[in-house]
Structures are given as C-alpha cells and as structure tokens.
Tab-separated table of C-alpha atoms and ligand atoms in Angstrom:
chain	number	residue	atom	x	y	z
A	1	MET	CA	-65.013	8.258	113.167
A	2	ALA	CA	-66.900	5.038	113.953
A	3	ASP	CA	-69.606	5.990	111.423
A	4	VAL	CA	-67.002	6.529	108.710
A	5	LYS	CA	-65.274	3.223	109.439
A	6	THR	CA	-68.552	1.297	109.549
A	7	SER	CA	-69.728	2.844	106.316
A	8	LEU	CA	-66.432	2.192	104.505
A	9	ALA	CA	-66.508	-1.420	105.698
A	10	GLN	CA	-70.005	-1.807	104.243
A	11	PHE	CA	-68.871	-0.432	100.893
A	12	GLU	CA	-65.949	-2.834	100.888
A	13	GLU	CA	-68.305	-5.732	101.570
A	14	ILE	CA	-70.585	-4.741	98.652
A	15	SER	CA	-67.699	-4.030	96.289
A	16	SER	CA	-66.012	-7.348	97.066
A	17	ASN	CA	-69.152	-9.526	97.026
A	18	PRO	CA	-71.472	-8.426	94.206
A	19	GLN	CA	-72.796	-11.992	93.954
A	20	ARG	CA	-74.265	-11.660	97.459
A	21	LEU	CA	-76.017	-8.452	96.442
A	22	LEU	CA	-77.271	-10.110	93.257
A	23	GLN	CA	-78.707	-12.961	95.319
A	24	ASN	CA	-80.434	-10.447	97.630
A	25	TYR	CA	-82.099	-8.812	94.634
A	26	LEU	CA	-83.132	-12.190	93.206
A	27	ASP	CA	-84.473	-13.351	96.588
A	28	ALA	CA	-86.643	-10.222	96.623
A	29	ASP	CA	-88.060	-11.279	93.236
A	30	GLU	CA	-86.316	-8.467	91.415
A	31	LYS	CA	-85.234	-8.920	87.824
A	32	VAL	CA	-81.602	-7.935	87.375
A	33	ILE	CA	-79.946	-6.745	84.165
A	34	ALA	CA	-76.160	-6.962	83.933
A	35	CYS	CA	-74.596	-3.819	82.487
A	36	PHE	CA	-71.288	-4.135	80.679
A	37	PRO	CA	-69.052	-1.058	80.850
A	38	ILE	CA	-69.399	1.774	80.000
A	39	TYR	CA	-72.258	4.261	79.512
A	40	THR	CA	-74.885	1.513	79.580
A	41	PRO	CA	-78.304	3.223	79.555
A	42	GLN	CA	-79.233	2.247	83.103
A	43	PRO	CA	-82.307	4.538	83.230
A	44	LEU	CA	-84.017	2.251	80.689
A	45	VAL	CA	-83.552	-0.696	83.067
A	46	LEU	CA	-84.895	1.300	86.018
A	47	ALA	CA	-87.847	2.601	84.012
A	48	ALA	CA	-88.732	-0.996	83.154
A	49	GLY	CA	-88.880	-1.783	86.902
A	50	MET	CA	-85.674	-3.839	86.977
A	51	VAL	CA	-82.287	-3.528	88.690
A	52	PRO	CA	-79.166	-2.563	86.688
A	53	MET	CA	-75.940	-4.098	88.018
A	54	GLY	CA	-72.566	-3.251	86.543
A	55	ILE	CA	-70.218	-6.091	85.639
A	56	TRP	CA	-66.484	-5.458	85.725
A	57	GLY	CA	-65.008	-8.942	85.591
A	58	GLY	CA	-62.478	-9.537	88.334
A	59	GLN	CA	-59.227	-11.263	89.186
A	60	CYS	CA	-59.290	-14.718	87.627
A	61	ASN	CA	-57.375	-17.036	85.380
A	62	ALA	CA	-59.799	-17.289	82.481
A	63	HIS	CA	-59.603	-20.985	81.498
A	64	MET	CA	-63.078	-21.384	79.983
A	65	ALA	CA	-63.157	-18.009	78.221
A	66	GLY	CA	-60.090	-19.004	76.217
A	67	LYS	CA	-62.384	-21.204	74.135
A	68	TYR	CA	-64.001	-18.140	72.560
A	69	ALA	CA	-61.844	-15.113	73.444
A	70	PRO	CA	-58.281	-14.930	72.105
A	71	ILE	CA	-55.418	-14.299	74.496
A	72	PHE	CA	-55.109	-10.687	73.308
A	73	THR	CA	-58.635	-9.851	74.515
A	74	CYS	CA	-58.494	-7.283	77.340
A	75	SER	CA	-58.673	-9.037	80.682
A	76	LEU	CA	-61.791	-7.055	81.611
A	77	LEU	CA	-63.937	-8.701	78.939
A	78	ARG	CA	-62.112	-12.007	79.216
A	79	SER	CA	-62.937	-12.243	82.913
A	80	CYS	CA	-66.544	-11.152	82.299
A	81	LEU	CA	-66.871	-13.991	79.777
A	82	GLU	CA	-65.230	-16.431	82.201
A	83	PHE	CA	-67.658	-15.456	84.952
A	84	GLY	CA	-70.582	-15.725	82.532
A	85	MET	CA	-69.481	-19.200	81.435
A	86	THR	CA	-68.868	-20.432	84.981
A	87	GLY	CA	-72.215	-19.273	86.394
A	88	ALA	CA	-71.147	-16.252	88.473
A	89	TYR	CA	-73.927	-14.154	86.903
A	90	LYS	CA	-76.551	-16.893	87.206
A	91	GLY	CA	-80.003	-15.429	87.674
A	92	VAL	CA	-79.582	-12.200	85.724
A	93	SER	CA	-82.228	-11.788	83.044
A	94	ALA	CA	-80.013	-10.271	80.335
A	95	ALA	CA	-76.754	-8.426	79.773
A	96	ILE	CA	-76.648	-5.058	78.008
A	97	MET	CA	-73.515	-4.743	75.910
A	98	PRO	CA	-72.658	-1.342	74.397
A	99	ILE	CA	-70.338	-1.878	71.433
A	100	ILE	CA	-67.775	0.803	72.223
A	101	CYS	CA	-64.635	-0.823	70.858
A	102	ASP	CA	-63.528	-3.624	68.525
A	103	THR	CA	-63.039	-6.020	71.424
A	104	PHE	CA	-66.751	-5.776	72.168
A	105	ARG	CA	-67.562	-6.832	68.586
A	106	GLY	CA	-65.839	-10.164	69.201
A	107	MET	CA	-67.317	-10.411	72.687
A	108	ASN	CA	-70.836	-10.211	71.284
A	109	SER	CA	-70.322	-13.486	69.369
A	110	ALA	CA	-68.250	-15.076	72.134
A	111	TRP	CA	-70.959	-14.379	74.705
A	112	ARG	CA	-73.687	-15.852	72.503
A	113	ALA	CA	-71.598	-19.004	72.038
A	114	GLY	CA	-70.382	-19.386	75.612
A	115	VAL	CA	-73.157	-18.023	77.848
A	116	LYS	CA	-76.376	-19.607	76.640
A	117	ASP	CA	-78.513	-18.701	79.653
A	118	ILE	CA	-77.985	-14.898	79.636
A	119	ARG	CA	-79.345	-13.001	76.676
A	120	PRO	CA	-77.051	-10.255	75.362
A	121	ILE	CA	-78.705	-6.977	74.371
A	122	THR	CA	-76.257	-5.194	72.107
A	123	PHE	CA	-76.303	-1.728	70.630
A	124	ILE	CA	-73.758	0.516	68.936
A	125	TYR	CA	-72.537	3.932	70.045
A	126	PRO	CA	-71.681	5.944	66.893
A	127	GLN	CA	-68.020	6.982	66.996
A	128	ASN	CA	-68.678	9.758	64.490
A	129	ARG	CA	-70.220	12.155	66.984
A	130	LYS	CA	-70.369	15.145	64.613
A	131	ASP	CA	-72.582	13.742	61.873
A	132	PRO	CA	-76.094	15.235	62.131
A	133	GLY	CA	-77.550	11.752	61.706
A	134	ALA	CA	-75.609	10.297	64.644
A	135	ARG	CA	-78.169	11.342	67.245
A	136	ASP	CA	-81.074	9.772	65.349
A	137	PHE	CA	-79.018	6.641	64.703
A	138	LEU	CA	-78.310	6.308	68.424
A	139	ILE	CA	-81.954	6.830	69.360
A	140	GLU	CA	-82.891	3.987	66.991
A	141	GLU	CA	-80.212	1.781	68.587
A	142	LEU	CA	-81.522	2.616	72.069
A	143	LYS	CA	-85.054	1.762	70.962
A	144	THR	CA	-83.908	-1.826	70.340
A	145	VAL	CA	-82.595	-1.923	73.924
A	146	ARG	CA	-85.895	-0.495	75.160
A	147	SER	CA	-87.908	-3.147	73.275
A	148	ALA	CA	-85.793	-5.974	74.678
A	149	LEU	CA	-86.163	-4.658	78.229
A	150	GLU	CA	-89.927	-4.239	77.802
A	151	GLU	CA	-90.169	-7.820	76.634
A	152	ILE	CA	-88.134	-9.139	79.602
A	153	SER	CA	-89.859	-7.019	82.246
A	154	GLU	CA	-93.311	-7.227	80.665
A	155	ASN	CA	-93.611	-3.514	81.428
A	156	GLN	CA	-93.951	-0.671	79.008
A	157	ILE	CA	-91.263	2.007	79.408
A	158	THR	CA	-93.107	5.317	79.379
A	159	ASN	CA	-91.451	8.683	78.816
A	160	GLU	CA	-92.533	9.712	82.320
A	161	ALA	CA	-90.893	6.678	83.961
A	162	LEU	CA	-87.747	7.174	81.895
A	163	GLN	CA	-87.483	10.857	82.799
A	164	GLU	CA	-87.824	9.946	86.498
A	165	ALA	CA	-85.126	7.303	86.204
A	166	ILE	CA	-82.825	9.763	84.432
A	167	GLU	CA	-83.298	12.331	87.202
A	168	LEU	CA	-82.491	9.636	89.768
A	169	CYS	CA	-79.266	8.755	87.939
A	170	ASN	CA	-78.304	12.433	87.742
A	171	GLN	CA	-78.864	12.706	91.519
A	172	ARG	CA	-76.659	9.650	92.006
A	173	ASN	CA	-73.952	11.302	89.882
A	174	ALA	CA	-74.123	14.432	92.053
A	175	ALA	CA	-73.865	12.369	95.253
A	176	MET	CA	-70.777	10.601	93.896
A	177	ARG	CA	-69.094	13.861	92.904
A	178	THR	CA	-69.808	15.381	96.327
A	179	PHE	CA	-68.341	12.310	98.021
A	180	CYS	CA	-65.136	12.618	95.959
A	181	GLU	CA	-64.755	16.301	96.884
A	182	THR	CA	-65.383	15.605	100.568
A	183	ALA	CA	-63.074	12.581	100.645
A	184	ASN	CA	-60.216	14.841	99.535
A	185	GLU	CA	-60.544	16.740	102.815
A	186	HIS	CA	-60.145	13.487	104.756
A	187	LEU	CA	-57.324	11.647	103.051
A	188	ASP	CA	-56.263	10.229	106.419
A	189	LEU	CA	-59.596	8.369	106.671
A	190	VAL	CA	-60.350	7.585	103.026
A	191	LYS	CA	-57.439	5.588	101.645
A	192	PRO	CA	-57.173	4.948	97.871
A	193	VAL	CA	-58.676	1.477	98.266
A	194	ASP	CA	-61.581	2.841	100.372
A	195	ARG	CA	-62.347	5.427	97.707
A	196	HIS	CA	-62.286	2.671	95.102
A	197	HIS	CA	-64.667	0.453	97.100
A	198	VAL	CA	-67.205	3.282	97.342
A	199	MET	CA	-66.994	3.951	93.599
A	200	LYS	CA	-67.176	0.268	92.671
A	201	ALA	CA	-70.043	-0.533	95.050
A	202	ALA	CA	-72.030	2.256	93.372
A	203	THR	CA	-71.849	0.323	90.093
A	204	PHE	CA	-73.655	-2.617	91.747
A	205	LEU	CA	-76.201	-0.863	93.953
A	206	ARG	CA	-79.541	0.582	92.872
A	207	PRO	CA	-79.118	4.366	92.406
A	208	GLU	CA	-81.404	5.204	95.342
A	209	GLU	CA	-79.369	2.928	97.642
A	210	THR	CA	-76.177	4.565	96.401
A	211	ILE	CA	-77.539	8.050	97.083
A	212	GLU	CA	-78.592	7.095	100.605
A	213	ARG	CA	-75.394	5.290	101.559
A	214	VAL	CA	-72.948	7.667	99.880
A	215	SER	CA	-74.705	10.772	101.246
A	216	ALA	CA	-74.576	9.285	104.778
A	217	LEU	CA	-70.848	8.608	104.378
A	218	THR	CA	-70.270	12.136	103.095
A	219	GLU	CA	-72.102	13.573	106.114
A	220	ALA	CA	-70.076	11.391	108.486
A	221	LEU	CA	-66.870	12.621	106.851
A	222	ARG	CA	-67.941	16.246	107.183
A	223	ALA	CA	-68.269	15.733	110.942
A	224	GLU	CA	-64.556	14.837	111.139
A	225	PRO	CA	-61.691	17.347	111.314
A	226	VAL	CA	-60.201	18.296	107.942
A	227	CYS	CA	-56.879	16.563	107.301
A	228	ARG	CA	-53.809	18.486	106.119
A	229	TRP	CA	-52.277	15.810	103.897
A	230	THR	CA	-48.496	16.085	103.709
A	231	GLY	CA	-47.813	13.132	101.377
A	232	LYS	CA	-47.926	13.131	97.595
A	233	LYS	CA	-51.146	13.222	95.601
A	234	VAL	CA	-52.049	11.601	92.296
A	235	ILE	CA	-54.844	11.466	89.728
A	236	LEU	CA	-55.653	8.058	88.197
A	237	THR	CA	-56.732	7.642	84.574
A	238	GLY	CA	-57.664	4.553	82.557
A	239	ILE	CA	-60.325	1.849	82.650
A	240	THR	CA	-59.806	0.435	86.167
A	241	CYS	CA	-57.101	0.415	88.835
A	242	GLU	CA	-57.402	-3.111	90.193
A	243	PRO	CA	-56.508	-5.330	92.011
A	244	ASP	CA	-56.804	-3.717	95.451
A	245	GLU	CA	-53.135	-4.494	96.128
A	246	ILE	CA	-52.096	-1.744	93.692
A	247	LEU	CA	-54.135	0.839	95.567
A	248	GLY	CA	-52.580	-0.500	98.759
A	249	TYR	CA	-49.129	0.310	97.348
A	250	PHE	CA	-50.144	3.969	97.034
A	251	ALA	CA	-51.281	4.064	100.675
A	252	ASP	CA	-48.169	2.205	101.886
A	253	ASN	CA	-46.027	4.879	100.245
A	254	LYS	CA	-48.089	7.800	101.612
A	255	VAL	CA	-49.514	8.664	98.197
A	256	ALA	CA	-53.172	9.767	98.129
A	257	VAL	CA	-55.593	9.471	95.197
A	258	VAL	CA	-57.336	12.869	94.912
A	259	GLY	CA	-59.182	12.414	91.642
A	260	ASP	CA	-59.709	9.963	88.837
A	261	ASP	CA	-60.776	9.540	85.264
A	262	LEU	CA	-61.286	5.789	85.493
A	263	ALA	CA	-64.086	4.233	83.456
A	264	GLN	CA	-65.030	2.158	86.507
A	265	GLU	CA	-65.149	5.266	88.682
A	266	SER	CA	-65.597	8.981	87.926
A	267	ARG	CA	-66.080	8.762	84.148
A	268	GLN	CA	-69.521	7.362	84.828
A	269	TYR	CA	-70.550	10.173	87.124
A	270	ARG	CA	-68.928	13.318	85.787
A	271	SER	CA	-71.436	14.124	83.013
A	272	ASP	CA	-75.167	14.192	83.644
A	273	TYR	CA	-77.954	13.356	81.227
A	274	PRO	CA	-78.766	16.686	79.522
A	275	ALA	CA	-82.283	18.130	79.511
A	276	ALA	CA	-84.660	17.313	76.618
A	277	ALA	CA	-88.383	16.719	76.142
A	278	SER	CA	-88.013	13.004	75.577
A	279	GLY	CA	-86.145	10.565	77.771
A	280	MET	CA	-84.792	8.701	74.737
A	281	GLU	CA	-83.321	11.926	73.416
A	282	ARG	CA	-81.683	12.605	76.791
A	283	LEU	CA	-80.043	9.171	76.756
A	284	ALA	CA	-78.676	9.830	73.265
A	285	LEU	CA	-77.538	13.385	74.018
A	286	HIS	CA	-75.520	12.093	76.965
A	287	TRP	CA	-73.179	10.315	74.540
A	288	PHE	CA	-72.502	13.590	72.731
A	289	ALA	CA	-71.828	15.365	76.036
A	290	VAL	CA	-68.994	12.971	76.917
A	291	HIS	CA	-65.528	14.475	76.460
A	292	GLY	CA	-62.002	13.459	77.356
A	293	CYS	CA	-62.883	9.763	77.310
A	294	SER	CA	-60.976	7.116	75.354
A	295	VAL	CA	-64.113	5.225	74.299
A	296	ALA	CA	-65.833	8.324	72.829
A	297	HIS	CA	-63.793	9.528	69.853
A	298	ASP	CA	-62.798	13.176	69.862
A	299	ASP	CA	-61.030	14.755	66.851
A	300	ASN	CA	-59.068	16.943	69.241
A	301	ASN	CA	-56.724	14.520	70.975
A	302	THR	CA	-55.548	17.090	73.523
A	303	VAL	CA	-58.899	17.209	75.377
A	304	ARG	CA	-58.277	14.350	77.793
A	305	GLY	CA	-54.747	15.405	78.675
A	306	ARG	CA	-55.801	19.000	79.279
A	307	MET	CA	-58.751	17.854	81.373
A	308	LEU	CA	-56.435	15.709	83.524
A	309	ALA	CA	-53.935	18.550	83.908
A	310	GLN	CA	-56.756	20.845	85.024
A	311	LEU	CA	-58.048	18.271	87.509
A	312	ALA	CA	-54.534	17.796	88.888
A	313	LYS	CA	-54.142	21.552	89.256
A	314	GLU	CA	-57.485	21.916	91.078
A	315	GLN	CA	-56.616	19.117	93.503
A	316	ALA	CA	-52.939	20.108	93.907
A	317	ALA	CA	-51.853	16.692	92.604
A	318	ASP	CA	-48.228	15.972	91.752
A	319	CYS	CA	-48.701	13.335	89.104
A	320	VAL	CA	-51.119	11.619	86.696
A	321	VAL	CA	-50.924	7.824	86.771
A	322	LEU	CA	-52.024	6.025	83.609
A	323	CYS	CA	-53.578	2.673	84.552
A	324	MET	CA	-53.111	0.826	81.269
A	325	MET	CA	-55.504	-2.062	80.777
A	326	ARG	CA	-53.407	-4.600	78.903
A	327	PHE	CA	-54.612	-5.130	75.297
A	328	CYS	CA	-56.919	-2.089	75.416
A	329	GLU	CA	-56.082	-0.444	72.107
A	330	ILE	CA	-58.106	2.695	72.620
A	331	GLU	CA	-56.363	3.491	75.914
A	332	GLU	CA	-53.000	2.812	74.275
A	333	TYR	CA	-53.971	5.153	71.442
A	334	ASP	CA	-54.655	7.972	73.930
A	335	GLN	CA	-51.511	7.446	75.999
A	336	PRO	CA	-48.976	9.564	74.017
A	337	SER	CA	-51.225	12.618	73.777
A	338	VAL	CA	-52.204	12.377	77.465
A	339	ILE	CA	-48.546	12.213	78.536
A	340	LYS	CA	-47.682	15.111	76.225
A	341	GLU	CA	-50.382	17.407	77.632
A	342	VAL	CA	-49.736	16.455	81.239
A	343	THR	CA	-45.995	17.025	80.817
A	344	ARG	CA	-46.656	20.341	79.074
A	345	ALA	CA	-48.601	21.382	82.200
A	346	GLY	CA	-45.521	20.681	84.324
A	347	LEU	CA	-46.803	17.484	85.926
A	348	MET	CA	-45.215	14.098	86.321
A	349	SER	CA	-46.820	10.988	84.846
A	350	PHE	CA	-46.119	7.277	84.761
A	351	SER	CA	-48.072	4.236	83.668
A	352	ILE	CA	-48.770	0.926	85.368
A	353	ASP	CA	-50.099	-2.266	83.742
A	354	ILE	CA	-53.558	-3.465	84.694
A	355	ASP	CA	-54.273	-7.135	84.067
A	356	GLN	CA	-57.057	-9.040	85.809
A	357	SER	CA	-55.526	-12.399	84.921
A	358	THR	CA	-52.660	-12.014	87.367
A	359	THR	CA	-52.104	-10.786	90.891
A	360	GLU	CA	-48.458	-10.004	90.132
A	361	SER	CA	-48.086	-6.215	90.452
A	362	GLY	CA	-44.395	-5.898	91.257
A	363	GLN	CA	-43.837	-3.500	88.382
A	364	ALA	CA	-46.525	-1.154	89.745
A	365	LEU	CA	-45.037	-1.321	93.247
A	366	THR	CA	-41.582	-0.375	91.973
A	367	LYS	CA	-42.920	2.592	90.002
A	368	ILE	CA	-45.037	3.845	92.907
A	369	GLN	CA	-42.121	3.513	95.350
A	370	THR	CA	-39.815	5.360	92.954
A	371	PHE	CA	-42.343	8.174	92.542
A	372	ALA	CA	-42.896	8.418	96.302
A	373	GLU	CA	-39.170	8.616	97.056
A	374	ASN	CA	-38.368	11.369	94.544
B	401	SF4	S1	-62.488	-0.204	75.999
B	401	SF4	FE1	-60.610	-1.352	76.437
B	401	SF4	S2	-60.972	-2.296	78.426
B	401	SF4	FE2	-62.966	-1.631	77.638
B	401	SF4	S3	-63.761	-3.432	76.573
B	401	SF4	FE3	-62.698	-2.209	75.010
B	401	SF4	S4	-60.605	-3.047	74.984
B	401	SF4	FE4	-61.570	-3.782	76.874
C-alpha cells in the first residue's frame, strides 16, 4: 500500500510541476522539444538525442494570448500560447506543432508572432486518409520535421536510431495500457485524479522513465488485494478532463473512471507504430492506423461511438461522459454520432464543459451528482 501511495504521489508531483522536470532536463544539458498535442512524432526527437515533452496548456486566464488568439480559440491552445508568451516554456529548443485542426492553422501564425524565442516546427497530417498519395505526402511532411530536429540537435537521425526510438515508444504504450487494466482492479486505491496524474505525467517524462515508473506502480498494485467496486463506473471521452476538481467530483460521488478515450490520455497509447522497413514509413503508417479519433477523419462516423460502447461493455461501465473542450469544433462535430451509438448500445451518456480559462465547474458537479444519484 505504501509503495502505491508513494508512487502515485510522485506522479502527481510530475504531472502538476512539468516546469520543474523541464528544468531538471535543462540542468542536465539535455535539449528539450515541446510537443503540441496530438500524435507528435516523438520518436524523431528521441532519435535525434533530445527529450520530447508534451505541452497541454493549463488553468490560466490568458491575458497575453488574447493579443493573437481570438476568444473563440479552444482554451487548450490559448493557454499554451499564454504560457509560451509568459516564459513558462523558457529553455525548450523548439515546439513541434502538428496541424490537425483549423485552430492550429491560426496558432501557427500566433505562435510565430507571440513567442519569438521558441521555434515552431509545423507539419500537416492529411485528413484524406484514403488517397494513395497521402502516405507519401505525410512522409515528406515528416522529413521537414526530421531536418529541423537534425539542425537543432546537430545529430543525424539514422533509420536505426529511429527504429529503436519507435520500439521504445511502443513499449511505453504497452506499459500504459497494462497500468490502465491493472488500475481497474484497484479502484479503491487509484482514484480518477490519480489515474489522470499517471497518464499526464507520462506525456512529460522520457519514455524509458515512464516505463520504469509505471511498471513499478503496476507491480505494486498487483501486490494489493483486488477491489470489488460497488459504485458506478464511467468511460471518459474528449480532449482532456481537467481541472483536477472535476475528477474529484467523480470520486466524491463514488464514480470510478474505468477507461478513457481522451487525447491527453489513452488515445496516445492505444495504437502502436506498425512494422515497416523504414522508421519514417512507420511514423506515417501510424496516422493511418488511428481510428475512432476526432482529429483523424473517418468517413464512417459510427466508429468512435461503437468503440466507446465496446470499451464500456468490456469494463462494465454504466455511462460514457463526453468531456467537451469549449470551442473545439471537431469534438462538437463527433458528439451527436457518439451519443447515438452509445445510446443504441443501451448506455447512458452526458457531456460536461472543459475550459482551462476558468475553475468554475459547477455545471459538471451537478451533472455528476445527478448521474450518481440515479
Ligand atoms: S483538436 Fe480541438 S482542442 Fe485540439 S487544438 Fe484543435 S480545437 Fe483545440
């Protein structure tokens, strides 16, 4: 029990203080590359001998960012821009920005105007994922990322180094999936916010550190008696489910999180880089292996809802909670079809607003309480 508590406390510390971790890397003379969400090709950063660190914004009132980002920009990118402009990412060598939605197109220019000291490295994920030329297009895009990283690191990225880095990331994915499965047997010890801290810390840590720490936590959990959870269970879907207070509302009402499809959490770890002779091809093929994700267009709009219904069934969940990032058009676009499929499968669903510019979550509390009481 003590091992589990100590480990969870360490994950909370990392998740809540990424700047401290960044400073540790910089003090060790590491070059750090900030990785905007989602599906940033982290293996390229590792193969160049640098550290990839995810950036997910955070709770803030974005005063400075308002100069370049309109009020209807999602709070995730608005807070990232605010932190960039106010020096929170000081010391990182560059920021990789995958253009996965229209908001990112504006962010590219806003970042260049507002954050002069951190070079953006942008590339485009093709939303037409069926065209035979899409794979080659993406490889060409990724080559521009590779060149920029080679220039910054002054290292050449070889196919061998890239393949090694890809294998490491696949091992990290496996460790994260195993943790999630094991955590579901110990819902008395791993509260929704604890689960979130583990998942979020993994976006900041080097993959090898994640594997070591998460595997140790999983082993410590396995040594504990299995918990027979008698409260309700939910699956979360969306971009993020922050701030921590919202996850606290679930725990306060004896509702456990037994699975997720959050971009900040499981979406990153559920599909591995497929096998191929060249590392660049593997990075590109990964994009075409992504399914049921709002940022990767799928002609069949039932895929995500059916995937969530299946996950809920496997984990005996009662409900799918849509965590709607305010002003995220692509999540809003998916919402009706997700609700339709989930309802068709006989499950409950409700949505809560996610907005990093405010700590007011009264609406979420009311919905969670209502669900828990019925
Ligand atoms: S996908 Fe949604 S949350 Fe993510 S950057 Fe685009 S608008 Fe913002």
